[in-house]
CSV table of C-alpha atoms and ligand atoms in Angstrom, one decimal:
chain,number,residue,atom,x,y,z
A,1,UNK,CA,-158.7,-86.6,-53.1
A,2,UNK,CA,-158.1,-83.8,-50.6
A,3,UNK,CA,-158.0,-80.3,-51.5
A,4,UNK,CA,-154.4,-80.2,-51.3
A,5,UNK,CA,-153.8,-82.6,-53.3
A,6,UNK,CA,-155.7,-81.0,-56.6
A,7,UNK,CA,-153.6,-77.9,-55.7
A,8,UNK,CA,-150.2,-79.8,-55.9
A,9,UNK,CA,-151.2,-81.3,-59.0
A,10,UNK,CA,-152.3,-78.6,-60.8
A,11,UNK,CA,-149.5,-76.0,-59.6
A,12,UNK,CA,-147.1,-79.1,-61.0
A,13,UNK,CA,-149.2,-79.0,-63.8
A,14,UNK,CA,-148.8,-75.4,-64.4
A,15,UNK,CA,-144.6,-75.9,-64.1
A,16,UNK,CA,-144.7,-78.3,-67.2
A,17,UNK,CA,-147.0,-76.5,-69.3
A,18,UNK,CA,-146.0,-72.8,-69.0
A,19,UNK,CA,-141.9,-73.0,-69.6
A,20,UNK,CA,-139.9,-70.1,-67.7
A,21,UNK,CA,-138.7,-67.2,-69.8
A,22,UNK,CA,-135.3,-68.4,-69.2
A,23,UNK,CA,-136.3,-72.1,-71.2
A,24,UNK,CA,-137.5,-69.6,-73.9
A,25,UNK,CA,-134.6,-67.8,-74.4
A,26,UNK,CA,-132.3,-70.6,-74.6
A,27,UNK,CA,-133.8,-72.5,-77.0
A,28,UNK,CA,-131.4,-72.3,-80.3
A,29,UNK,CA,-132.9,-70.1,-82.8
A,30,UNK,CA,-134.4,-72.6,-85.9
A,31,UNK,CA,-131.7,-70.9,-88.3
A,32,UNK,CA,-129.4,-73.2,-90.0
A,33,UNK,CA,-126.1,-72.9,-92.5
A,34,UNK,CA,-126.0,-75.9,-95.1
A,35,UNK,CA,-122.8,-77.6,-95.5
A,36,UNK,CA,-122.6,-78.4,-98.6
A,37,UNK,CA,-124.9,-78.0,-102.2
A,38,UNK,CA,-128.1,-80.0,-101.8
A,39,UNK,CA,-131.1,-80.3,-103.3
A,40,UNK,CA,-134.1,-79.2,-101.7
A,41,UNK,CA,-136.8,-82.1,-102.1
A,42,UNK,CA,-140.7,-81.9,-102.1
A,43,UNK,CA,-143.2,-84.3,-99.8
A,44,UNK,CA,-142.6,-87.0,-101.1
A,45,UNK,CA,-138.4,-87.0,-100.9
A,46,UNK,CA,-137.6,-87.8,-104.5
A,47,UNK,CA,-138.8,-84.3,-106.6
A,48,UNK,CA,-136.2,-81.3,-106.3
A,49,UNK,CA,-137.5,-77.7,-105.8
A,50,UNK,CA,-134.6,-75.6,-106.4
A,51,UNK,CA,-130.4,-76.8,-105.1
A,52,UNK,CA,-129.4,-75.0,-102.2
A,53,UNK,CA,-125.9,-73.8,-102.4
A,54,UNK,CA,-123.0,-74.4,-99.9
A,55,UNK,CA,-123.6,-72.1,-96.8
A,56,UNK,CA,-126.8,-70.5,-98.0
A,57,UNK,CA,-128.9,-69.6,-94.7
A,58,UNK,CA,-132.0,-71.5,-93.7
A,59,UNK,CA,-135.3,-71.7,-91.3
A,60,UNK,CA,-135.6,-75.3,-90.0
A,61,UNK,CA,-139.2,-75.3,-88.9
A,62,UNK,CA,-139.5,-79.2,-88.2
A,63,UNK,CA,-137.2,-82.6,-88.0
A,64,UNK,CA,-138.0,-86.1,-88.1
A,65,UNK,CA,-136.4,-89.2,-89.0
A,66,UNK,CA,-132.9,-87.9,-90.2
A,67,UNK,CA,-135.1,-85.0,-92.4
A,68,UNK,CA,-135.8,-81.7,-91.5
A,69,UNK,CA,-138.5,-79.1,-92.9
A,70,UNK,CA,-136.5,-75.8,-94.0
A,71,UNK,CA,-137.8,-72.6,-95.5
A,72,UNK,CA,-135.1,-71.3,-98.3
A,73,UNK,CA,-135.9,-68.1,-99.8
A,74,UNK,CA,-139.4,-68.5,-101.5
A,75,UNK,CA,-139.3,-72.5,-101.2
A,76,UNK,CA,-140.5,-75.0,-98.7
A,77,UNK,CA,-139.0,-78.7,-98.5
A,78,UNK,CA,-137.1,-81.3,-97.4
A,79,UNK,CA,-133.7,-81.8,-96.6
A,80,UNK,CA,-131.4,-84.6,-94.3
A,81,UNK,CA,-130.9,-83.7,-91.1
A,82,UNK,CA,-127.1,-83.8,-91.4
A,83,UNK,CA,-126.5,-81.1,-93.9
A,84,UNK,CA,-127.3,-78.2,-91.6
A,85,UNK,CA,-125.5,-77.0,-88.7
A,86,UNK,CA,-126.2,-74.0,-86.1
A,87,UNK,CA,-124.9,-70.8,-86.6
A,88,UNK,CA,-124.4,-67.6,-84.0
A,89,UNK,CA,-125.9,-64.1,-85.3
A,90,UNK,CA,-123.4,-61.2,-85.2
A,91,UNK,CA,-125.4,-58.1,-84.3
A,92,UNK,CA,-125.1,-55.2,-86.8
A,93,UNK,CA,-126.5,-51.7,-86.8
A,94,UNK,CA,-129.3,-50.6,-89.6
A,95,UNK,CA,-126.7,-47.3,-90.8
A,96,UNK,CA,-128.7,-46.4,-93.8
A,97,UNK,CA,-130.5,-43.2,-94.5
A,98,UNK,CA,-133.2,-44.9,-96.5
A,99,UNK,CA,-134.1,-47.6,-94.3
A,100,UNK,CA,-133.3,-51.2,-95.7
A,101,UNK,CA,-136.2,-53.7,-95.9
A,102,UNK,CA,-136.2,-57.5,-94.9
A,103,UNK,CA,-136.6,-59.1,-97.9
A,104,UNK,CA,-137.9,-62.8,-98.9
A,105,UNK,CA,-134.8,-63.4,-101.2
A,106,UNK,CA,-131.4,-61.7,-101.7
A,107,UNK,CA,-133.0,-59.6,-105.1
A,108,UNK,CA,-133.9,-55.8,-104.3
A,109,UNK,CA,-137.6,-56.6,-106.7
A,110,UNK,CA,-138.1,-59.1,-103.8
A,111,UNK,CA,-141.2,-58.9,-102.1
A,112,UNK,CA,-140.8,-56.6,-98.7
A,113,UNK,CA,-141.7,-58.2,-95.4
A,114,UNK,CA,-141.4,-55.4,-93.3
A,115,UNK,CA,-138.7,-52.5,-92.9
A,116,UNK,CA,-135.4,-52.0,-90.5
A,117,UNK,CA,-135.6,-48.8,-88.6
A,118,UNK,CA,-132.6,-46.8,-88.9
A,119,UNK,CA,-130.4,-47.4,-85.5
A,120,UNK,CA,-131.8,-50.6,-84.7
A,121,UNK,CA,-130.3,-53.9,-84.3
A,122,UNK,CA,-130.6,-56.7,-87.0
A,123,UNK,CA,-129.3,-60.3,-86.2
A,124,UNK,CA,-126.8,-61.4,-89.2
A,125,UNK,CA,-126.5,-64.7,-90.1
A,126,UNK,CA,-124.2,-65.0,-93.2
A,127,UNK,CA,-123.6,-62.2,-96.1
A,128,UNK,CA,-124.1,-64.4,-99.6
A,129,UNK,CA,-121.4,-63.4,-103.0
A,130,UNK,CA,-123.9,-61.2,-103.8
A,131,UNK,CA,-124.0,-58.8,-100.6
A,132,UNK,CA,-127.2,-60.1,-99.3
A,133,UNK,CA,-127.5,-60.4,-95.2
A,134,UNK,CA,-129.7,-63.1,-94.0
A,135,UNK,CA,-131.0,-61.4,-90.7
A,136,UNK,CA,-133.6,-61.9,-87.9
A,137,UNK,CA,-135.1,-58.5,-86.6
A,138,UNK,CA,-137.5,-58.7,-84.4
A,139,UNK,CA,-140.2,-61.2,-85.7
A,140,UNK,CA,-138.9,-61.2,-89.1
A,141,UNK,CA,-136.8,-63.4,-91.1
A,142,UNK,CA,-134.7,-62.8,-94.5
A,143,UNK,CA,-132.4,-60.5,-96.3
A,144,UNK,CA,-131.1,-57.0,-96.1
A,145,UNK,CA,-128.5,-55.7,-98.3
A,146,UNK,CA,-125.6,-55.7,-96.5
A,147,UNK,CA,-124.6,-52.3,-97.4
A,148,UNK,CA,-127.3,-50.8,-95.2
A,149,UNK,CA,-125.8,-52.4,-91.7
A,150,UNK,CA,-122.3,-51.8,-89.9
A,151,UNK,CA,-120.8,-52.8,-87.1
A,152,UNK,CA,-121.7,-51.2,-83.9
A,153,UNK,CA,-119.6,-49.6,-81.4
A,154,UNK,CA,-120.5,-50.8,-78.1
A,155,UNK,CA,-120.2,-49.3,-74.6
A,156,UNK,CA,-120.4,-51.4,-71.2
A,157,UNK,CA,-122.9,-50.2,-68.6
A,158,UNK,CA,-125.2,-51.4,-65.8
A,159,UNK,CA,-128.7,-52.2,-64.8
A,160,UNK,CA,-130.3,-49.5,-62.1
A,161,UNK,CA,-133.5,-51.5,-60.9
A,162,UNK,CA,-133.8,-53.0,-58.1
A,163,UNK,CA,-136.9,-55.0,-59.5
A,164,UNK,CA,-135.1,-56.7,-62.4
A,165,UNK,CA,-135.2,-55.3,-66.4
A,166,UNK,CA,-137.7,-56.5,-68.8
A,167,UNK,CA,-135.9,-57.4,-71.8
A,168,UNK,CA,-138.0,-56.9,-74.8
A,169,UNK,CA,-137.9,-58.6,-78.3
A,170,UNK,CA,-138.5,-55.6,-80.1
A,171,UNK,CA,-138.0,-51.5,-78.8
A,172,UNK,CA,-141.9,-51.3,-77.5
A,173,UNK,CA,-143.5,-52.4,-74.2
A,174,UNK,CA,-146.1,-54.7,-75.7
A,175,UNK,CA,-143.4,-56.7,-77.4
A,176,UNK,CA,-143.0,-59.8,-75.6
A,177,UNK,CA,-140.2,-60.4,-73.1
A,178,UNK,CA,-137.4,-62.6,-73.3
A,179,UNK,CA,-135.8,-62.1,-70.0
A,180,UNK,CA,-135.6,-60.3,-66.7
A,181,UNK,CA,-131.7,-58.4,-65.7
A,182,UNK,CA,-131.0,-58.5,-62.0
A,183,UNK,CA,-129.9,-55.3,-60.9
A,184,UNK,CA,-126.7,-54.4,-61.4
A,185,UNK,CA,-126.2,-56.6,-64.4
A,186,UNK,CA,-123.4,-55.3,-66.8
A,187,UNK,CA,-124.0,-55.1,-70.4
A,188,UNK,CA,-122.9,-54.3,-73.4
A,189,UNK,CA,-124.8,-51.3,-75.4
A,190,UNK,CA,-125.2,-51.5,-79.1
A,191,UNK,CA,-127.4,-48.9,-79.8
A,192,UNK,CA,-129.7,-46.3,-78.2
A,193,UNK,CA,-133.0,-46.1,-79.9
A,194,UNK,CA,-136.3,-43.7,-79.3
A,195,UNK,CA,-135.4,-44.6,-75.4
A,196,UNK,CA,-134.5,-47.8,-75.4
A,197,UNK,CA,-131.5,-49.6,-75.4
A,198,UNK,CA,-130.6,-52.8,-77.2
A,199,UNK,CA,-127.8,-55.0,-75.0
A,200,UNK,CA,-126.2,-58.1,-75.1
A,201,UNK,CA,-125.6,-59.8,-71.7
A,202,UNK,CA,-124.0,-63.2,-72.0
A,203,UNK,CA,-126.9,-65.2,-74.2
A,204,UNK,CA,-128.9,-62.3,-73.4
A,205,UNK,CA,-129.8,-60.0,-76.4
A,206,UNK,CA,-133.2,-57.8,-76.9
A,207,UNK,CA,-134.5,-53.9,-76.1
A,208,UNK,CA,-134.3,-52.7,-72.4
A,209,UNK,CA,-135.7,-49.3,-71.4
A,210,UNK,CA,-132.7,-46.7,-71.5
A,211,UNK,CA,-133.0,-45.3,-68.6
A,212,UNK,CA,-132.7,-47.9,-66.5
A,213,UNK,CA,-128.6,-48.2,-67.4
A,214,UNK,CA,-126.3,-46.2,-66.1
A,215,UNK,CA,-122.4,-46.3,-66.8
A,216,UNK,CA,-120.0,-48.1,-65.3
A,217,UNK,CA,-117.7,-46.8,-62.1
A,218,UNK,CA,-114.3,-48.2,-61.7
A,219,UNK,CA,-114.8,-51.0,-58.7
A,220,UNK,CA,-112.8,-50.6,-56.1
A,221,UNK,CA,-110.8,-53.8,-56.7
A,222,UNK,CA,-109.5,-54.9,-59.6
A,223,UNK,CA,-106.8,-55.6,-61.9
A,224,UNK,CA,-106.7,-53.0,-64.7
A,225,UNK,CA,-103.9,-53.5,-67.9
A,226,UNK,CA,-106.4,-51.7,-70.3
A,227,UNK,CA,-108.7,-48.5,-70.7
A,228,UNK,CA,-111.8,-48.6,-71.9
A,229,UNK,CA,-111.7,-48.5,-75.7
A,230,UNK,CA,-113.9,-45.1,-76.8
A,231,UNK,CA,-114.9,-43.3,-80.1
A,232,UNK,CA,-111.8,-41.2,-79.4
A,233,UNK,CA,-108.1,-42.6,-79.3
A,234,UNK,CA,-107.0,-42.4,-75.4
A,235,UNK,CA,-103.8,-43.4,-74.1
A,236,UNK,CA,-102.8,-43.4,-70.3
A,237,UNK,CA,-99.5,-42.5,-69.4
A,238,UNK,CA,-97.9,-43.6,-66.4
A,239,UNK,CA,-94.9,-42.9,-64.2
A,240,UNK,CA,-93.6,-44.8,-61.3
A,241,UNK,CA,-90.8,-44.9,-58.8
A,242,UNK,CA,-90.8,-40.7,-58.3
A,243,UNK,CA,-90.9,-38.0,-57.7
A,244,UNK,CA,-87.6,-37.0,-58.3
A,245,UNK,CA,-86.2,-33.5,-57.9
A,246,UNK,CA,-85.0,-32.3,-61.6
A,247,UNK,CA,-86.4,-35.5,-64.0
A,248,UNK,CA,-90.3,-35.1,-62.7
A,249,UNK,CA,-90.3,-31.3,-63.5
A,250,UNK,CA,-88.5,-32.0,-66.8
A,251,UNK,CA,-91.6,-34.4,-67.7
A,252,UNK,CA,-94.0,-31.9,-66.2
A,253,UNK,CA,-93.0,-29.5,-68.5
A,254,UNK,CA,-93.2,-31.5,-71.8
A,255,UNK,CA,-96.5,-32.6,-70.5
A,256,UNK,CA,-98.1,-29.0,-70.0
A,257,UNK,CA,-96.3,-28.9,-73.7
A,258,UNK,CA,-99.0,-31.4,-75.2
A,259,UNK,CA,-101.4,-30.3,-72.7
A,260,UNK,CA,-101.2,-34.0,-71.2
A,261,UNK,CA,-102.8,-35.3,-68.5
A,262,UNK,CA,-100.9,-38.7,-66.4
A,263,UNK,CA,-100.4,-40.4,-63.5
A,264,UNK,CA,-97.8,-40.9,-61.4
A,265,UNK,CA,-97.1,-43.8,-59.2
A,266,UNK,CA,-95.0,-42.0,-56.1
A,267,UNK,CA,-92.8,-43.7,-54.1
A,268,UNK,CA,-93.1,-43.0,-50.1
A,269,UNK,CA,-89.2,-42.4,-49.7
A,270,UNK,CA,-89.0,-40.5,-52.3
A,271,UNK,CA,-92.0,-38.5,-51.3
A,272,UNK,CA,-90.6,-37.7,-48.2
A,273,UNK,CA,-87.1,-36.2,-49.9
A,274,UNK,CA,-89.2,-34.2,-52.4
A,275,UNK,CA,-92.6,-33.3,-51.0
A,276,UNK,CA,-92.8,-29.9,-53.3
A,277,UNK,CA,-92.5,-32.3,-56.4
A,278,UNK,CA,-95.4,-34.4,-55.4
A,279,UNK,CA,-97.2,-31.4,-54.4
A,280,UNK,CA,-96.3,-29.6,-58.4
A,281,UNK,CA,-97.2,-32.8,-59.9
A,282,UNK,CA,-100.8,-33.0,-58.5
A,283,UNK,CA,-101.6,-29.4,-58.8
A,284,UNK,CA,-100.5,-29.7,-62.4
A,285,UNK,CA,-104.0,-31.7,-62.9
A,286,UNK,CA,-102.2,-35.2,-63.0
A,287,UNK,CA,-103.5,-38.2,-61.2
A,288,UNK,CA,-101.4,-39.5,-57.8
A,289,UNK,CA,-101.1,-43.3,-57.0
A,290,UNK,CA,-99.2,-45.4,-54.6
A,291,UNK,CA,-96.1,-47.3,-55.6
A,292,UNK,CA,-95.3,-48.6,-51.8
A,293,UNK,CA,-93.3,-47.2,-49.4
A,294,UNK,CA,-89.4,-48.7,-50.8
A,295,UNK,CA,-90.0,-50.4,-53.6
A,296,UNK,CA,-90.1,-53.7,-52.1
A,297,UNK,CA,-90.8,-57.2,-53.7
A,298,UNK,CA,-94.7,-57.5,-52.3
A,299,UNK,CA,-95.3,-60.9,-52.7
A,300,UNK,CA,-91.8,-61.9,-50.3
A,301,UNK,CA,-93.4,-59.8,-47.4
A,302,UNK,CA,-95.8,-60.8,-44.6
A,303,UNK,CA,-99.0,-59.3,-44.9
A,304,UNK,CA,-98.2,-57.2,-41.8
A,305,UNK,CA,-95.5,-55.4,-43.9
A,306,UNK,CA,-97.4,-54.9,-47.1
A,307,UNK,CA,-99.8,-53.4,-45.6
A,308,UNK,CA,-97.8,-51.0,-43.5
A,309,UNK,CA,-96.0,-50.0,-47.0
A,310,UNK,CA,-99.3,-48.9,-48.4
A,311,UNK,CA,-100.4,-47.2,-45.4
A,312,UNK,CA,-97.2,-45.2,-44.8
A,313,UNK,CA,-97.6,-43.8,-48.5
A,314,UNK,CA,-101.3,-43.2,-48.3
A,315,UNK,CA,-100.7,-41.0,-45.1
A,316,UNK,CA,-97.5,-38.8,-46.8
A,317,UNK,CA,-99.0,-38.5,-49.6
A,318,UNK,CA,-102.2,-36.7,-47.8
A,319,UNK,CA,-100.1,-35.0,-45.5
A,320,UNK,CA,-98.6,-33.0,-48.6
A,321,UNK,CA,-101.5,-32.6,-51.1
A,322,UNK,CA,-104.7,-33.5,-48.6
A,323,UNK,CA,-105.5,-36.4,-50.3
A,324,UNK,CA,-104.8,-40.4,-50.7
A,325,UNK,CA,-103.7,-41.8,-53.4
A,326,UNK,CA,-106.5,-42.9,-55.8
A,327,UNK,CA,-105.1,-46.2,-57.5
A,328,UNK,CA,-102.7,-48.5,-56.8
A,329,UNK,CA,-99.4,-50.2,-58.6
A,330,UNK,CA,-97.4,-53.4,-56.8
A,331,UNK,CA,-93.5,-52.3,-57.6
A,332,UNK,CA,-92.4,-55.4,-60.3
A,333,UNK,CA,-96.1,-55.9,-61.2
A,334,UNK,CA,-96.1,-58.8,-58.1
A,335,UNK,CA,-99.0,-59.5,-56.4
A,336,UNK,CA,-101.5,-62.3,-54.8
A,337,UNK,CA,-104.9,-62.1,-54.2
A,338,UNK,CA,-104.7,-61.4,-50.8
A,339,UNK,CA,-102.6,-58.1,-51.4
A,340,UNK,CA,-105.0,-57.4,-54.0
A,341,UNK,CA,-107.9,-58.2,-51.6
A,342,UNK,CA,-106.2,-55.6,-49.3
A,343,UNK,CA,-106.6,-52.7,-51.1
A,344,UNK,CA,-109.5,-49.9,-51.1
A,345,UNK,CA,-108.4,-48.6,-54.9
A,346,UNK,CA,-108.2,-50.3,-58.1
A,347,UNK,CA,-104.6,-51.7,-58.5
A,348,UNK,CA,-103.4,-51.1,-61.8
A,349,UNK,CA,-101.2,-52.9,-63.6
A,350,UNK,CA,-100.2,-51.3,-67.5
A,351,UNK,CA,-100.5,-52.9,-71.4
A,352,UNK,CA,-97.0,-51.6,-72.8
A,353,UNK,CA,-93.9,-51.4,-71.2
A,354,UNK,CA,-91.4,-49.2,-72.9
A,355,UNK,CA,-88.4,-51.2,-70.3
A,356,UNK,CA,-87.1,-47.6,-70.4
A,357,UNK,CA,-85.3,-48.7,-67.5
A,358,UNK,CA,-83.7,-51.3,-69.0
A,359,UNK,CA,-81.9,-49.7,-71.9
A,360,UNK,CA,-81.7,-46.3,-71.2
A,361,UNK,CA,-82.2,-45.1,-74.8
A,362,UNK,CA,-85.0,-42.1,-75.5
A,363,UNK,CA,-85.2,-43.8,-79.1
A,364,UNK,CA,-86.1,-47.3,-77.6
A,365,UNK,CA,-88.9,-45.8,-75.4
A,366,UNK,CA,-90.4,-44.0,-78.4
A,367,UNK,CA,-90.0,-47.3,-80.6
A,368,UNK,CA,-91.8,-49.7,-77.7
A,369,UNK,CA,-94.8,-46.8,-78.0
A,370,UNK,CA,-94.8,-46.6,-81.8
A,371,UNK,CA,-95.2,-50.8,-81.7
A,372,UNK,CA,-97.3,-51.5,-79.0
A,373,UNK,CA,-100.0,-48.5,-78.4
A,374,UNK,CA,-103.4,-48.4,-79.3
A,375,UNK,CA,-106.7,-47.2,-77.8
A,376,UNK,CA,-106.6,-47.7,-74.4
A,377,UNK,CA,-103.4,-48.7,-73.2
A,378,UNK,CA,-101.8,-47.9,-70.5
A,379,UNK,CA,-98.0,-46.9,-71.1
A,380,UNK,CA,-95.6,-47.8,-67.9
A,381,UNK,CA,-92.3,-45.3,-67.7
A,382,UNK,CA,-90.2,-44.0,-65.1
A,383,UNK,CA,-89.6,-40.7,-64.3
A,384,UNK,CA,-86.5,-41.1,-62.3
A,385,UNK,CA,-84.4,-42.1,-65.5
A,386,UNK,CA,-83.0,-38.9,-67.6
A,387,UNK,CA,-82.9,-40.9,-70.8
A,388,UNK,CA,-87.1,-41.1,-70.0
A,389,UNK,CA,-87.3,-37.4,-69.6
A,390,UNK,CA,-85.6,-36.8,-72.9
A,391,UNK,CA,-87.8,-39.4,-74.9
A,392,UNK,CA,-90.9,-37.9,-73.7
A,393,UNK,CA,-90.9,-34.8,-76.2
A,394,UNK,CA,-90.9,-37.2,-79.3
A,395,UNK,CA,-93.3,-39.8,-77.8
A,396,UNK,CA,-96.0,-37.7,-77.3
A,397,UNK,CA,-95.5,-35.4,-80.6
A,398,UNK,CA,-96.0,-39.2,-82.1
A,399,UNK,CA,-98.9,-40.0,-79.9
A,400,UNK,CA,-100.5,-36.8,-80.7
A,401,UNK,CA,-100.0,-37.1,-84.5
A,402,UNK,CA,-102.2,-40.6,-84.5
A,403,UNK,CA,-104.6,-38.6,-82.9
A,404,UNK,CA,-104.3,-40.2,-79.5
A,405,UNK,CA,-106.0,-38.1,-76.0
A,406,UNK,CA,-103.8,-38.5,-72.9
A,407,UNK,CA,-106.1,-38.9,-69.5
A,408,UNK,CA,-105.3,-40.0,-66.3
A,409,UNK,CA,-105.9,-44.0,-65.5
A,410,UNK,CA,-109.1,-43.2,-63.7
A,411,UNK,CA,-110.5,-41.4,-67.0
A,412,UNK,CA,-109.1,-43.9,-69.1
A,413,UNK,CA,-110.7,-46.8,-67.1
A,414,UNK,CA,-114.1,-45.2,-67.9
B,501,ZN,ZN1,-91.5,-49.3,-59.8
């Protein structure tokens, strides 16, 4: 046999022997829910152990012939095949002050297999009648009382490495690894721990090195309807078709009232007939986006013309305040991809529309707000309308009673 030959066959060799990370991380986890009571059987299929109950949590270590090998609790046995089905962990956060141990059964004079640092992620299963989590953390198996975990807030950022990030079973770099990120991979934080970070990235879920994340920026295209949702209540509001010469300053006013931050979505024609409005409106702190030129239907223009309603606001609006606008909003909400494709800022569409508008009435505004916002909406009003002007007042004293922040759509995308 020529040399090459052997090499082929053992690098193909290799391939077979020595899976990829990635077939490691997909294979299922051996946990299991039973489906209904059963008994658990010994060896020889025919003497009980103990009965299972109905959605008690399991380890399936082996199956064979319709039968599978589980661990329940303190027991080992038998069990058909068809009375367990696959279940997806929720991850939870260890919030106690006393750390919680994992223990061998759901009784707190269980025997300890090891102990849940505080602010680290445990894998839940199913929570029994008697407020006993069956978990995996890290290498271990079995229960935690389920006071001792909560739900984790999570926050969305990226990976910075160019070389790819180790993800790590456990929060220390002699635990094994269970994947490699690309770079710029988003994911979802749970928790921050002694430097690491545990993250969730599609069927991705372990400990990455902290600093190797870094938040999110807004891209520079896409379609935005909601904020990010934060510890603190945000709202975003917005308002198109301006400026106009008495309603904008009326809304700046009862804006510098609440001491709220919001953007407004300018019209170029009406730019050009109030160009000291604009410039008020910006120097007040609020945020400046483009509304087009007219106000025309986007989607029933040539390309040609779309683009030269952008571009004609984009330059007015510098020429008054020395900069472009930062965001974007199709008059209607109409657009395709290739408008959309276009554009060099996010275009932002909103998640409540107060149709203020529509029926003129300040109480109808303030009702659409009271039913519809919650952290991280973005509220769509207009300030050429009186009847908006004069809702405004009682729609943020709400909004500021439930505790809500108002930010600009660029803060409130972040
Ligand atoms: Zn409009």
């Amino acid at each position: 046999m020529k040399k090459w030959m052997f090499g082929l066959i053992l690098a193909i060799l290799a391939c077979i022997i020595f899976p990829t990370h990635n077939a490691v991380a997909e294979e299922p986890l051996p946990i299991r829910s039973i489906t209904k009571e059963v008994n658990l059987l010994a060896d020889d299929y025919a003497t009980i152990i103990t009965t299972i109950p109905e959605n008690a949590t399991v380890i399936m270590y082996e199956k064979s012939n319709g039968w599978a090998k589980i661990g329940f609790m303190q027991y080992t046995g038998f069990v058909k095949l068809n009375v367990l089905k696959s279940i997806k962990p929720e991850p939870m956060l260890a919030s106690s002050k006393n750390p919680p141990y994992v223990r061998e059964t759901n009784n707190f004079h269980a025997k300890p297999l090891g102990n849940v640092y505080v602010d680290s992620i445990v894998q839940v299963y199913a929570t029994d009648e008697q407020g006993w989590s069956f978990v995996q953390y890290g290498n271990l198996t079995g229960y935690v009382i389920a006071t001792a975990l909560k739900t984790p807030k999570t926050k969305t950022m990226v990976v910075k490495e160019p070389k790819g990030l180790s993800v790590k079973l456990t929060a220390s770099t002699s635990s094994s690894e269970i994947a490699v990120l690309q770079d710029k991979t988003k994911v979802e934080v749970y928790t921050l721990l002694q430097g690491w970070a545990y993250i969730v990235a599609g069927d991705i879920q372990g400990y990455v090195v902290a600093s190797k994340l870094q938040n999110t920026t807004i891209p520079k295209i896409g379609k935005f309807n909601y904020g990010v949702v934060t510890k603190t209540k945000r709202v975003a509001l917005t308002f198109d078709d301006g400026p106009h010469p008495t309603i904008t300053h009326q809304i700046l006013k009862t804006l510098e009232k609440y001491d709220a931050k919001a953007t407004f979505f300018v019209t170029g024609h009406r730019v050009e007939k109030s160009p000291d409005v604009l410039k008020d409106v910006f120097e007040a702190g609020h945020e400046i986006g483009n509304h087009t030129y007219n106000h025309p239907k986007l989607t029933d223009l040539p390309m040609k013309q779309v683009k030269s309603q952008i571009e004609q606001t984009n330059k007015l609006v510098k020429s008054i305040i020395g900069e472009e606008p930062t965001l974007f909003r199709p008059p209607y909400g109409s657009f395709d991809k290739e408008i959309q494709a276009s554009l060099s800022v996010p275009l932002i569409m909103w998640s409540v529309d107060t149709l203020d508008w529509k029926h003129r009435e300040p109480a109808k505004t303030l009702d659409a707000v009271q039913n519809y916002s919650k952290n991280g909406s973005i509220i769509l009003m207009h300030d050429v309308h009186q009847t908006t002007a004069d809702a405004l007042d009682q729609v943020l004293a709400y909004l500021t009673k439930q505790g809500y922040e108002f930010v600009t759509v660029s803060e409130i995308l972040n």
